XYZ file of C-alpha atoms in Angstrom:
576
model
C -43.421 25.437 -142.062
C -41.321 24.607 -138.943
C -38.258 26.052 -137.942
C -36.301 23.103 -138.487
C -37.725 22.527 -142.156
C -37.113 25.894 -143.167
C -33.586 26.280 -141.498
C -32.591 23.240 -143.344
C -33.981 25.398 -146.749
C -32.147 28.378 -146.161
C -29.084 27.029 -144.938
C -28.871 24.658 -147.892
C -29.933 26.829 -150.541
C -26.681 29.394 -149.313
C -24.107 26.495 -149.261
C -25.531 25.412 -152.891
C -24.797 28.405 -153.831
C -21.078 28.971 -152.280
C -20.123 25.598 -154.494
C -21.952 26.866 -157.430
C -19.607 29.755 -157.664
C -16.531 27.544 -156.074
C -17.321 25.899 -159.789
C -17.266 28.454 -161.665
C -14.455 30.251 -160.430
C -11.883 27.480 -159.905
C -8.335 28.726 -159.645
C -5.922 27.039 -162.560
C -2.350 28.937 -161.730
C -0.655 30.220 -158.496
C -1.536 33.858 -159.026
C -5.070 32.567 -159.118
C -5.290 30.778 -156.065
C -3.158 33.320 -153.633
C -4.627 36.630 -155.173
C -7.421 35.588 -157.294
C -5.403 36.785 -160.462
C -5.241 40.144 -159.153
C -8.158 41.714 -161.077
C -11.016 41.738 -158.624
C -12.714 44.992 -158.742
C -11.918 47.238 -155.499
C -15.919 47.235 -154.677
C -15.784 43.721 -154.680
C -12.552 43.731 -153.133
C -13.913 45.520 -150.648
C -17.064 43.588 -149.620
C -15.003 39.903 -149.986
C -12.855 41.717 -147.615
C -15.653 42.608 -144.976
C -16.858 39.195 -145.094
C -13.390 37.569 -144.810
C -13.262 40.367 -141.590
C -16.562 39.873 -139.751
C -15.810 36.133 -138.569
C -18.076 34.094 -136.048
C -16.557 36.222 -133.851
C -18.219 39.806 -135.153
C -21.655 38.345 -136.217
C -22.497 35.844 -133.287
C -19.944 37.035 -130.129
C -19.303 41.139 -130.531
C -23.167 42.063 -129.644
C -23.046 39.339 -126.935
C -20.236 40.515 -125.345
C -21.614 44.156 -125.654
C -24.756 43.472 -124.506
C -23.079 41.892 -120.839
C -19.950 45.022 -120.748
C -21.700 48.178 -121.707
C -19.801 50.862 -122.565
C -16.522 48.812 -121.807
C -17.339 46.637 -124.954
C -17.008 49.591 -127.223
C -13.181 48.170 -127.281
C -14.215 45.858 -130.130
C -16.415 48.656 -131.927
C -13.242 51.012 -132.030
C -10.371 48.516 -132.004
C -11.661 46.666 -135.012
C -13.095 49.379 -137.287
C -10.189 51.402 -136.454
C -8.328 48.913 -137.454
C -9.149 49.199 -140.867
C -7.812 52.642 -141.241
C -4.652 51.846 -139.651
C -4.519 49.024 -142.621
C -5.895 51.226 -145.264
C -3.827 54.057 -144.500
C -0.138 52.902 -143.384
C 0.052 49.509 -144.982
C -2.524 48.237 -147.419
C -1.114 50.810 -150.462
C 2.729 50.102 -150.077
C 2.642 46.433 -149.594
C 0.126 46.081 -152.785
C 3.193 48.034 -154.657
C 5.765 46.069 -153.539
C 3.300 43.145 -155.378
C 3.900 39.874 -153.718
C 1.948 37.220 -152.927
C 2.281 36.907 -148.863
C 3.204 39.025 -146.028
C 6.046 36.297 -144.816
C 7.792 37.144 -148.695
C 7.472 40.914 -148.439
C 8.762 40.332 -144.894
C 11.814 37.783 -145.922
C 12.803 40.376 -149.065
C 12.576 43.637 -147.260
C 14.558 41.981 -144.368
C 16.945 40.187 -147.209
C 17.200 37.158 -144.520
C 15.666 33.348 -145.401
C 15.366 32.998 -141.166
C 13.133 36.185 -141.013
C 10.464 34.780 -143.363
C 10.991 31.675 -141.537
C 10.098 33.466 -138.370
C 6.918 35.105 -139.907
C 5.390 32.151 -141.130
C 5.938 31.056 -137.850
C 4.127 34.284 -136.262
C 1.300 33.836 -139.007
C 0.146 30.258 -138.366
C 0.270 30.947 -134.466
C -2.318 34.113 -134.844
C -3.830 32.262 -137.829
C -4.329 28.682 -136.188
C -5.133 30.534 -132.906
C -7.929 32.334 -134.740
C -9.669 29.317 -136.792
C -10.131 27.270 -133.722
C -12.768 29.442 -133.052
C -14.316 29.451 -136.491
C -14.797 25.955 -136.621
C -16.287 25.663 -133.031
C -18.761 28.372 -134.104
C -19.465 26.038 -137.283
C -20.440 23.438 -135.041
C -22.581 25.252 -132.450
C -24.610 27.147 -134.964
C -25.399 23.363 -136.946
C -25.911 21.830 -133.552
C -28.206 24.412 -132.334
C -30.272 25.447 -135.787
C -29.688 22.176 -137.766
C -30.717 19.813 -134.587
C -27.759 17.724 -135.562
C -24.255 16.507 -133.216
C -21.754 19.365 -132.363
C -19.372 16.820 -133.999
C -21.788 16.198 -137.255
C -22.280 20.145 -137.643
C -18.386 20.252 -137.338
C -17.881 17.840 -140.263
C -20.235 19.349 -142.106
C -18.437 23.113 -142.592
C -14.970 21.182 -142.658
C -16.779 19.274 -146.168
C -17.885 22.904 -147.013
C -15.114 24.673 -146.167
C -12.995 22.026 -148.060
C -14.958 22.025 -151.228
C -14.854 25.651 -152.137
C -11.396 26.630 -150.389
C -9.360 23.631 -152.104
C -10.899 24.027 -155.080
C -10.951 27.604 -155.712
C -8.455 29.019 -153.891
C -8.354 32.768 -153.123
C -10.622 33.457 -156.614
C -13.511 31.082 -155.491
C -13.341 32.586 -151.904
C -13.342 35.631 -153.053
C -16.548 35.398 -155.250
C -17.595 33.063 -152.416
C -17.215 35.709 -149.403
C -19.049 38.449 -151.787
C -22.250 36.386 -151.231
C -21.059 35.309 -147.983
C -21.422 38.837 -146.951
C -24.789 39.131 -148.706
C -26.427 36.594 -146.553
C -24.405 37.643 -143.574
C -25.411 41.656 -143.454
C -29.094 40.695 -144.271
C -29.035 37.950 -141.811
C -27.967 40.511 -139.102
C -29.729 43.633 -139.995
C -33.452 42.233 -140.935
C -33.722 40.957 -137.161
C -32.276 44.383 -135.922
C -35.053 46.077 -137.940
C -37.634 44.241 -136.911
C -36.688 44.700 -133.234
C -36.068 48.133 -133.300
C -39.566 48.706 -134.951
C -41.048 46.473 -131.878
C -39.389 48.357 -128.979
C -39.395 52.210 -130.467
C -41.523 52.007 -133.691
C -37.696 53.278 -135.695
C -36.957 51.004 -138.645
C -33.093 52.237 -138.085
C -31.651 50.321 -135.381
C -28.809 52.832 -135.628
C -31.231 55.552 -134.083
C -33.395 53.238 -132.624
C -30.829 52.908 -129.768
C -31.514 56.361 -129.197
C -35.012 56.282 -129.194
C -37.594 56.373 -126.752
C -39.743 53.274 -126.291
C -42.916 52.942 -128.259
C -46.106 54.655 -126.512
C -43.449 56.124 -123.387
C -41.754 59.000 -123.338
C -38.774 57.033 -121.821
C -35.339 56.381 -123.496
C -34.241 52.882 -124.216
C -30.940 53.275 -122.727
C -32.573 54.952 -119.914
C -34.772 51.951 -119.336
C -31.921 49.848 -119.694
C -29.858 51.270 -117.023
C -32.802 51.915 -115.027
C -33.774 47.671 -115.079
C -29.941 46.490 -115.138
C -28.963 48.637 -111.712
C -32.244 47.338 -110.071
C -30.991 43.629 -110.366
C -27.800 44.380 -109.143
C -25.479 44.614 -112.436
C -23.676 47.797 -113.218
C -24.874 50.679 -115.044
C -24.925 49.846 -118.925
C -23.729 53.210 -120.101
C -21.233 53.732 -118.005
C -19.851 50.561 -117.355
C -15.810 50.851 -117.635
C -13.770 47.377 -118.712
C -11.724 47.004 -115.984
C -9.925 49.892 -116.037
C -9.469 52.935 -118.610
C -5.948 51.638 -119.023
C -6.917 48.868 -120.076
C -9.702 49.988 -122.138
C -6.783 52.149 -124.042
C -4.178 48.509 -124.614
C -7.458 46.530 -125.748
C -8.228 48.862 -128.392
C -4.625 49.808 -129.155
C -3.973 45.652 -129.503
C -7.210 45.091 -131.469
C -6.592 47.845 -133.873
C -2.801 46.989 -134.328
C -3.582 43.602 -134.787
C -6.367 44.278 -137.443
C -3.703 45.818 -139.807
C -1.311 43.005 -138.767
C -3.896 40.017 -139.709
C -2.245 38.186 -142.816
C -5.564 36.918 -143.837
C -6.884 40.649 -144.064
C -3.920 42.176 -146.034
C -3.819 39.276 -148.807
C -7.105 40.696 -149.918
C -5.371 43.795 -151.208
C -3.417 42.104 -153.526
C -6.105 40.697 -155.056
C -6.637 44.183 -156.928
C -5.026 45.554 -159.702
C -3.058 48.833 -158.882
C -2.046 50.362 -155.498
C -4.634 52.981 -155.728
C -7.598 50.090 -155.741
C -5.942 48.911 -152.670
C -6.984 51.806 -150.659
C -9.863 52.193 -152.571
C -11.182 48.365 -151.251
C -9.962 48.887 -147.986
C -11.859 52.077 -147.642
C -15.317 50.081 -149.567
C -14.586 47.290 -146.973
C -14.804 49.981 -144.195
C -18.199 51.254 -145.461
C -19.690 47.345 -145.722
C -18.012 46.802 -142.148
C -19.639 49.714 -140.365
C -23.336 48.632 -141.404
C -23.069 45.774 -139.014
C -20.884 47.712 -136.687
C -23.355 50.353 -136.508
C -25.575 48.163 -136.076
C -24.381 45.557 -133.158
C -24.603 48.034 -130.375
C -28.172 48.485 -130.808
C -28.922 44.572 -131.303
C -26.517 44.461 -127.899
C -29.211 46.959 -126.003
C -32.257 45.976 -127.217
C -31.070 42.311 -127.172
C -30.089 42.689 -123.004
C -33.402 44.389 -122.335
C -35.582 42.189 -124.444
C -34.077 39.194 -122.193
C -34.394 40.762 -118.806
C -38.135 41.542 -119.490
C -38.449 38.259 -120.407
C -37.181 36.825 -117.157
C -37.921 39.487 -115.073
C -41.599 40.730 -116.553
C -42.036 44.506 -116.255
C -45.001 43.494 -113.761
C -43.017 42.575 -111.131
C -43.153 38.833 -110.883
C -40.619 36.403 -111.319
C -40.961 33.630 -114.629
C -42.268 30.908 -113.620
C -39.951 28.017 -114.673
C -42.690 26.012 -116.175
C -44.426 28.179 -118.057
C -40.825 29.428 -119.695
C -41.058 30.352 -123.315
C -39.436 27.937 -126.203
C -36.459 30.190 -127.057
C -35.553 29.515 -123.483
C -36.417 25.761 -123.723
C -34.259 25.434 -126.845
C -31.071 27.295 -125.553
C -31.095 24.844 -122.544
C -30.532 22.061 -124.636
C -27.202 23.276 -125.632
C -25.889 24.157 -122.564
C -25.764 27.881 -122.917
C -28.617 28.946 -120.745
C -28.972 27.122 -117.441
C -31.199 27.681 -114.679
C -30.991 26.637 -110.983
C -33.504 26.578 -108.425
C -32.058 27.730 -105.332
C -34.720 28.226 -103.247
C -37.645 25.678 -104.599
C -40.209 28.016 -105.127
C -40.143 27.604 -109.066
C -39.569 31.140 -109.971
C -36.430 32.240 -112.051
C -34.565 34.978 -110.030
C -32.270 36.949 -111.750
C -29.446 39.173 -110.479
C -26.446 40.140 -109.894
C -25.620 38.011 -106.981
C -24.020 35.287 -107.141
C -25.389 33.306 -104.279
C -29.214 33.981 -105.057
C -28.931 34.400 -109.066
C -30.732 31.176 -110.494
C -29.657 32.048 -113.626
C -26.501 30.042 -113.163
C -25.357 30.649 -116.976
C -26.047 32.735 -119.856
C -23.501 32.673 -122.323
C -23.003 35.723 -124.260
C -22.362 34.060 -127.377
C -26.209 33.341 -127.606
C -27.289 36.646 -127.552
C -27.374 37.499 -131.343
C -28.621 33.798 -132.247
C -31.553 33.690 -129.579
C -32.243 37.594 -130.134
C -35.318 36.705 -133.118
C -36.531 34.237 -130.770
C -36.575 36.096 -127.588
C -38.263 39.067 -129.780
C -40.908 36.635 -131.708
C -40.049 36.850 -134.640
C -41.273 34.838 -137.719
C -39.367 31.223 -138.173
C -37.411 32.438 -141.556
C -36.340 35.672 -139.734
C -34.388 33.046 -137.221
C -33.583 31.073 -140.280
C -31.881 33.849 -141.585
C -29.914 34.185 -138.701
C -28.434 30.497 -138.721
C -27.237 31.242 -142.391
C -25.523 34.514 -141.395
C -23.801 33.196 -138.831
C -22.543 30.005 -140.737
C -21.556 32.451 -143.832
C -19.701 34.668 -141.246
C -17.965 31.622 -139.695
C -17.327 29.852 -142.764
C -16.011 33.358 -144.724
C -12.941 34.171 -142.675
C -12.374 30.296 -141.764
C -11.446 30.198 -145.408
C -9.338 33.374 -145.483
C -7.379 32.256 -142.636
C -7.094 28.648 -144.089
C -5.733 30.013 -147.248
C -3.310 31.865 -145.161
C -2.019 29.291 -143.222
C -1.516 27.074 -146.531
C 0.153 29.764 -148.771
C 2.754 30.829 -145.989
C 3.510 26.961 -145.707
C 3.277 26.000 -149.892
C 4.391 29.468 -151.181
C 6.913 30.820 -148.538
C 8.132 27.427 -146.800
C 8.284 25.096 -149.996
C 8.603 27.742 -152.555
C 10.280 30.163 -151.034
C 12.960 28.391 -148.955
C 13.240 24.180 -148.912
C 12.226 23.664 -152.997
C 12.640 26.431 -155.067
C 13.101 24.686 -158.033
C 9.372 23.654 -158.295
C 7.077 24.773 -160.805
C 3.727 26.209 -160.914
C 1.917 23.026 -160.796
C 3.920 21.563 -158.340
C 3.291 24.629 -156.031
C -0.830 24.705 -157.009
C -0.582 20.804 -156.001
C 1.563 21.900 -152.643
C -0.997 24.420 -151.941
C -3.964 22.583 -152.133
C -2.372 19.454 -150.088
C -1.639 22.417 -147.687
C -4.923 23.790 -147.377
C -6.528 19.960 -147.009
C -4.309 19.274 -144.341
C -4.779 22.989 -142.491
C -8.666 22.396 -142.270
C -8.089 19.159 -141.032
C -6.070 20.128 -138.556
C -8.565 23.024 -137.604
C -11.279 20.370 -137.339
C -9.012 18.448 -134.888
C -8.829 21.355 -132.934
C -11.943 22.660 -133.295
C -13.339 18.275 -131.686
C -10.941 18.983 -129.168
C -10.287 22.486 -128.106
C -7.327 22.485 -125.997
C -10.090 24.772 -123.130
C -10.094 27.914 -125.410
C -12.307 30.679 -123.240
C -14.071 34.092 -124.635
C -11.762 36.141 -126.098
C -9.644 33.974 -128.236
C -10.272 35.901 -131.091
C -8.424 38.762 -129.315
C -6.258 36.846 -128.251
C -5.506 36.655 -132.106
C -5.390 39.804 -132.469
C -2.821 40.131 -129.756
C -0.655 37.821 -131.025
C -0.957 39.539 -134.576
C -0.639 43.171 -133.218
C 2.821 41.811 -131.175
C 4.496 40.108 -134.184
C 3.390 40.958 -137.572
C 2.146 44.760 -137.348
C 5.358 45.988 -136.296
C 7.699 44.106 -138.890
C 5.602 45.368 -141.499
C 5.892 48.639 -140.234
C 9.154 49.070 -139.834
C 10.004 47.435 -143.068
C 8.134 49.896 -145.088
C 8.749 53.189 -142.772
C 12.404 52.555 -141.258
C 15.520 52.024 -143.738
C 17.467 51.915 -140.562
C 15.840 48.225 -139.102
C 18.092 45.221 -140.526
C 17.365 41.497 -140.377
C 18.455 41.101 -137.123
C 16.139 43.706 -135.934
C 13.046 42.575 -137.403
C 14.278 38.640 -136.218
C 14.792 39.701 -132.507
C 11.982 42.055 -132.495
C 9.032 39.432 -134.005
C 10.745 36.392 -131.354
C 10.727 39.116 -128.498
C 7.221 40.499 -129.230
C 5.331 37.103 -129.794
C 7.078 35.154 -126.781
C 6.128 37.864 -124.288
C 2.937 38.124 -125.545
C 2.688 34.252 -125.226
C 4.473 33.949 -121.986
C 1.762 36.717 -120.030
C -0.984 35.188 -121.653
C 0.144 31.455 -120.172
C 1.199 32.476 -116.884
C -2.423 34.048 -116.536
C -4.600 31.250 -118.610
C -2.482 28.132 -118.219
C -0.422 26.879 -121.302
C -2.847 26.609 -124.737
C -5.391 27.755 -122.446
C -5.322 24.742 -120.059
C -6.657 26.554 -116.805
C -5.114 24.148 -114.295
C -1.291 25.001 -115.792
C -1.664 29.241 -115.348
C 0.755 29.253 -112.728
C -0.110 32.733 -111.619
C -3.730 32.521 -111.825
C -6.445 34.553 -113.835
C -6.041 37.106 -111.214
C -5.765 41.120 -111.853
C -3.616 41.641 -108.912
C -0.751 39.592 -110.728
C -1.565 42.188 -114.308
C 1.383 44.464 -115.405
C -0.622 47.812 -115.626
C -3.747 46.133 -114.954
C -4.219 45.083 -118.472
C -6.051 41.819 -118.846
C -4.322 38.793 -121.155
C -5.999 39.516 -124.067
C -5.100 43.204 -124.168
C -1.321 42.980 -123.570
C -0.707 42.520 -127.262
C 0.134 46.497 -127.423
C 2.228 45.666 -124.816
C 4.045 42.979 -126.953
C 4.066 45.458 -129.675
C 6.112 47.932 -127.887
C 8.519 45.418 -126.729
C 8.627 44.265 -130.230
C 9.753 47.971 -131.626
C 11.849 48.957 -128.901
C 14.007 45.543 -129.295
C 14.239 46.046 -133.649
C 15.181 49.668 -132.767
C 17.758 48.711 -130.378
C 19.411 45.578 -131.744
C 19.583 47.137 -135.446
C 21.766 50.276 -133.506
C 24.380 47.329 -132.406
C 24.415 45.707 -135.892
C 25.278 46.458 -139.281
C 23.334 48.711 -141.210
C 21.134 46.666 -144.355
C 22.329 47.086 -147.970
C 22.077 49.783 -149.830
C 19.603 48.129 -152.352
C 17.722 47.910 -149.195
C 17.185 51.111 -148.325
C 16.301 51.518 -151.980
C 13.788 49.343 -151.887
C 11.842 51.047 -148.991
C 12.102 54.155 -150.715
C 10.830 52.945 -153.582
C 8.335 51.254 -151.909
C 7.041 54.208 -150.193
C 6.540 56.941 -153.359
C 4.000 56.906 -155.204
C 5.661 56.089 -158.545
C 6.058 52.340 -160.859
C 3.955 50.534 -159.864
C 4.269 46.587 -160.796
C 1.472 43.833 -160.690
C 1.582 41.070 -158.560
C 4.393 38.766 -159.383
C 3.748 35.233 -161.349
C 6.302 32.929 -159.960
């Protein structure tokens, strides 16, 4: 059966069956649709959580970007995961006590201000929106790419799919939705991994694999790797620093930070039904994380050699152009590999310089995608691969959808302009909200406004600079008032926004960074999408000092975080 054929198969067979349970497990109140009723079992919990995690951005760009910066990609690897014990650790428990539906409400109660949930719903659909664009373009290059079908058709496709079970279900049908979600996803990542790990060093585990030596040599892999990546020119894969150590420290410090501060991450935990199941899930959610995390560096290695032995053959002599294998042929189409013949001789040089490298673009984004066709592997292996990364894509789009229309139904409507409505109304609200959020995110995701790599950090940034430390201050400070947490979210989130502009032009338009992409111009040396930690700092340091100048909050306040933070009666989620 052709690849095409059976892509179309697979691919169908998962979205059949994301409806199927979008069906069964339609949401019929409020508490349904924002936390899924709050009964979902912490195991489950856990693995709908990993899925709603591991976005487009995990399963199709983490290994890619590994793969091209070494040892300096082992940011994402240790911002990301250790994200998760930041969350399950210092926030997860106490805001699942405190048993509301959104981050924005726990945020506008603690802070007992209208104008600071205001400002959080504000911070969450920036991070949130900033996020999904990237979702939805990753919808539309994995259709376009496995489906053989317009980036704009594969687009409108996930939107319709994305629409169907999201609307319908709310946060109970995307919850059951993201459990198999993260079935197809893990299998879809780790069968390929196996199978190349097997090819190149004869271990099934692509965990030790890495670690291995090559089948039939007594050579290491990552010996071989640095050995064939420092011959063409390219820095030495093990070693290879991002940037600076500096700024190796604020990316992981602003990717961890900003995986606690993620609204669309710490909804799931009050999904369960008492505080301990909320660190329970987030710890399960760790364990289903690190099987792909544990696994990506390896696909990253074995993906960057398996490509450089196909272009540069161990023998010595250059591909010939013409007699390029299909993988490449197919890749060309979309743009992502391109080749230039600088010299006319019809051989594909390869290195690291820029003026005789004829390998004018490979993007890393197509390194996890192409990896089962670079290796050879059967046509329902790559099949596989298109499903996982449409279930990764399509799992957190839906988390961060829901988001975005809860904070504007439940804490704008709701919570500030209409309280008077009832449950229906609100369900209706939501749903309209949700509708119009993924029709917005298919706008932007038609027309990005020139989003580059690392817009998913960027996220994170944004999240880590805003969010994380309101949260944290309203559960572990009695001293921060509202106009701490007010000044401290505007502060953190504008000069996050500002250095990110001034660097990448204004939403990412290159031609309006009016101080250029340059490093020289970096406070610190720490690249845009890093300087969230720095945002964070300014965000804590301007609570701490405005709350000193103001009046102290109420004594039920201070109550509240104390009774918040010990472990004693504990409520379920509140029915409004």
């Amino acid at each position: 059966m052709d690849l095409r054929t059976l892509t179309y198969i697979v691919v169908g067979l998962t979205f059949a069956l994301y409806m199927g349970i979008a069906v069964w497990a339609r949401a019929g109140s409020t508490k349904e649709f924002y936390v899924a009723g709050g009964g979902i079992n912490p195991v489950a919990n856990g693995m709908a959580t990993a899925a709603d995690w591991m976005s487009a951005a995990s399963f199709i760009s983490m290994a890619g970007m590994i793969a091209f910066m070494g040892y300096g990609g082992s940011v994402f690897l240790m911002g990301w995961t250790g994200g998760f014990v930041v969350l399950a650790m210092l926030l997860a428990p106490y805001l699942r006590k405190y048993g509301k539906f959104t981050v924005p409400e726990f945020i506008g109660d603690r802070f007992y201000s209208r104008t600071a949930r205001i400002v959080a719903v504000i911070c969450l659909i920036i991070c949130s929106v900033t996020y999904v664009i990237g979702q939805m373009k990753g919808i539309g290059v994995a259709f376009s790419r496995f489906l053989e079908v317009s980036y704009e058709l594969g687009l409108l496709i996930g939107m319709c799919i994305v629409f169907f079970y999201a609307v319908l279900g709310g946060m109970k049908g995307i919850t059951y939705t993201q459990i198999a979600q993260y079935c197809v996803l893990i299998l879809a990542y780790t069968i390929p991994a196996i199978f190349i790990s097997l090819n190149l060093t004869g271990n099934p585990l692509p965990q030790l694999g890495l670690g291995s030596t090559l089948s039939g040599t007594d050579v290491y892999l990552l010996d071989r790797l640095d050995q064939v990546v420092t011959e063409l020119g390219f820095a030495e894969y093990t070693t290879q620093v991002r940037l600076s150590t500096t700024n190796m420290f604020a990316y992981t410090l602003s990717l961890m930070i900003g995986t606690a501060g993620l609204p669309h991450v710490i909804i799931r935990f009050f999904t369960v039904p008492k505080v301990k199941d909320a660190r329970s899930s987030a710890g399960w959610a760790l364990v289903f994380i690190a099987i792909l995390y544990t696994t990506a560096p390896a696909v990253a290695g074995m993906a960057r050699l398996n490509l450089i032995n196909t272009i540069e053959p161990a023998s010595g002599q250059n591909l010939e152009y013409e007699s390029r294998p299909q993988w490449f042929k197919n890749w060309e189409k979309t743009g992502l590999l391109q080749f230039e013949d600088k010299n006319g001789d019809g051989l594909v040089q390869y290195n690291a310089n820029p003026e005789t490298n004829e390998m004018v673009k490979v993007d890393n984004d197509i390194m996890v995608l192409a990896n089962p066709e670079i290796a050879r592997l059967p046509n329902w292996v790559i099949a596989l691969v298109a499903a996982g990364g449409l279930a990764a894509a399509l799992s957190t789009a839906a988390g961060l959808l829901l988001a975005i229309s809860s904070a504007i139904s439940h804490d704008l409507l709701k919570g500030v302009f209409t309280p008077q409505i009832n449950e229906k109304q609100e369900l209706l609200a939501s749903r309209i909200a949700m509708a119009l959020a993924i029709i917005g995110a298919g706008y932007l995701g038609y027309n990005p406004p020139d989003f580059a790599a690392g817009t998913v950090a960027l996220a994170f940034g944004l999240a880590a600079s805003s969010i994380f430390p309101a949260l944290m201050m309203g559960i572990f400070s009695k001293t921060i008032n509202k106009e701490g947490a007010i000044a401290g979210m505007i502060a953190g989130i504008t000069v996050t926004l500002l250095y990110v502009f001034q660097h990448k032009g204004i939403m990412f338009v290159a031609d309006t960074a009016f101080l250029g992409d340059m490093s020289a111009n970096w406070f610190l040396g720490i690249e845009p999408n890093a300087f969230g930690a720095v945002g964070a700092v300014v965000n804590f340091a301007v609570a701490f000092a405005v709350s000193r100048v103001t009046k102290a909050p109420p004594q039920e306040v201070q109550e509240l975080v104390e009774h918040i933070r010990v472990p004693t009666g504990v409520v379920e989620a509140h029915d409004h």
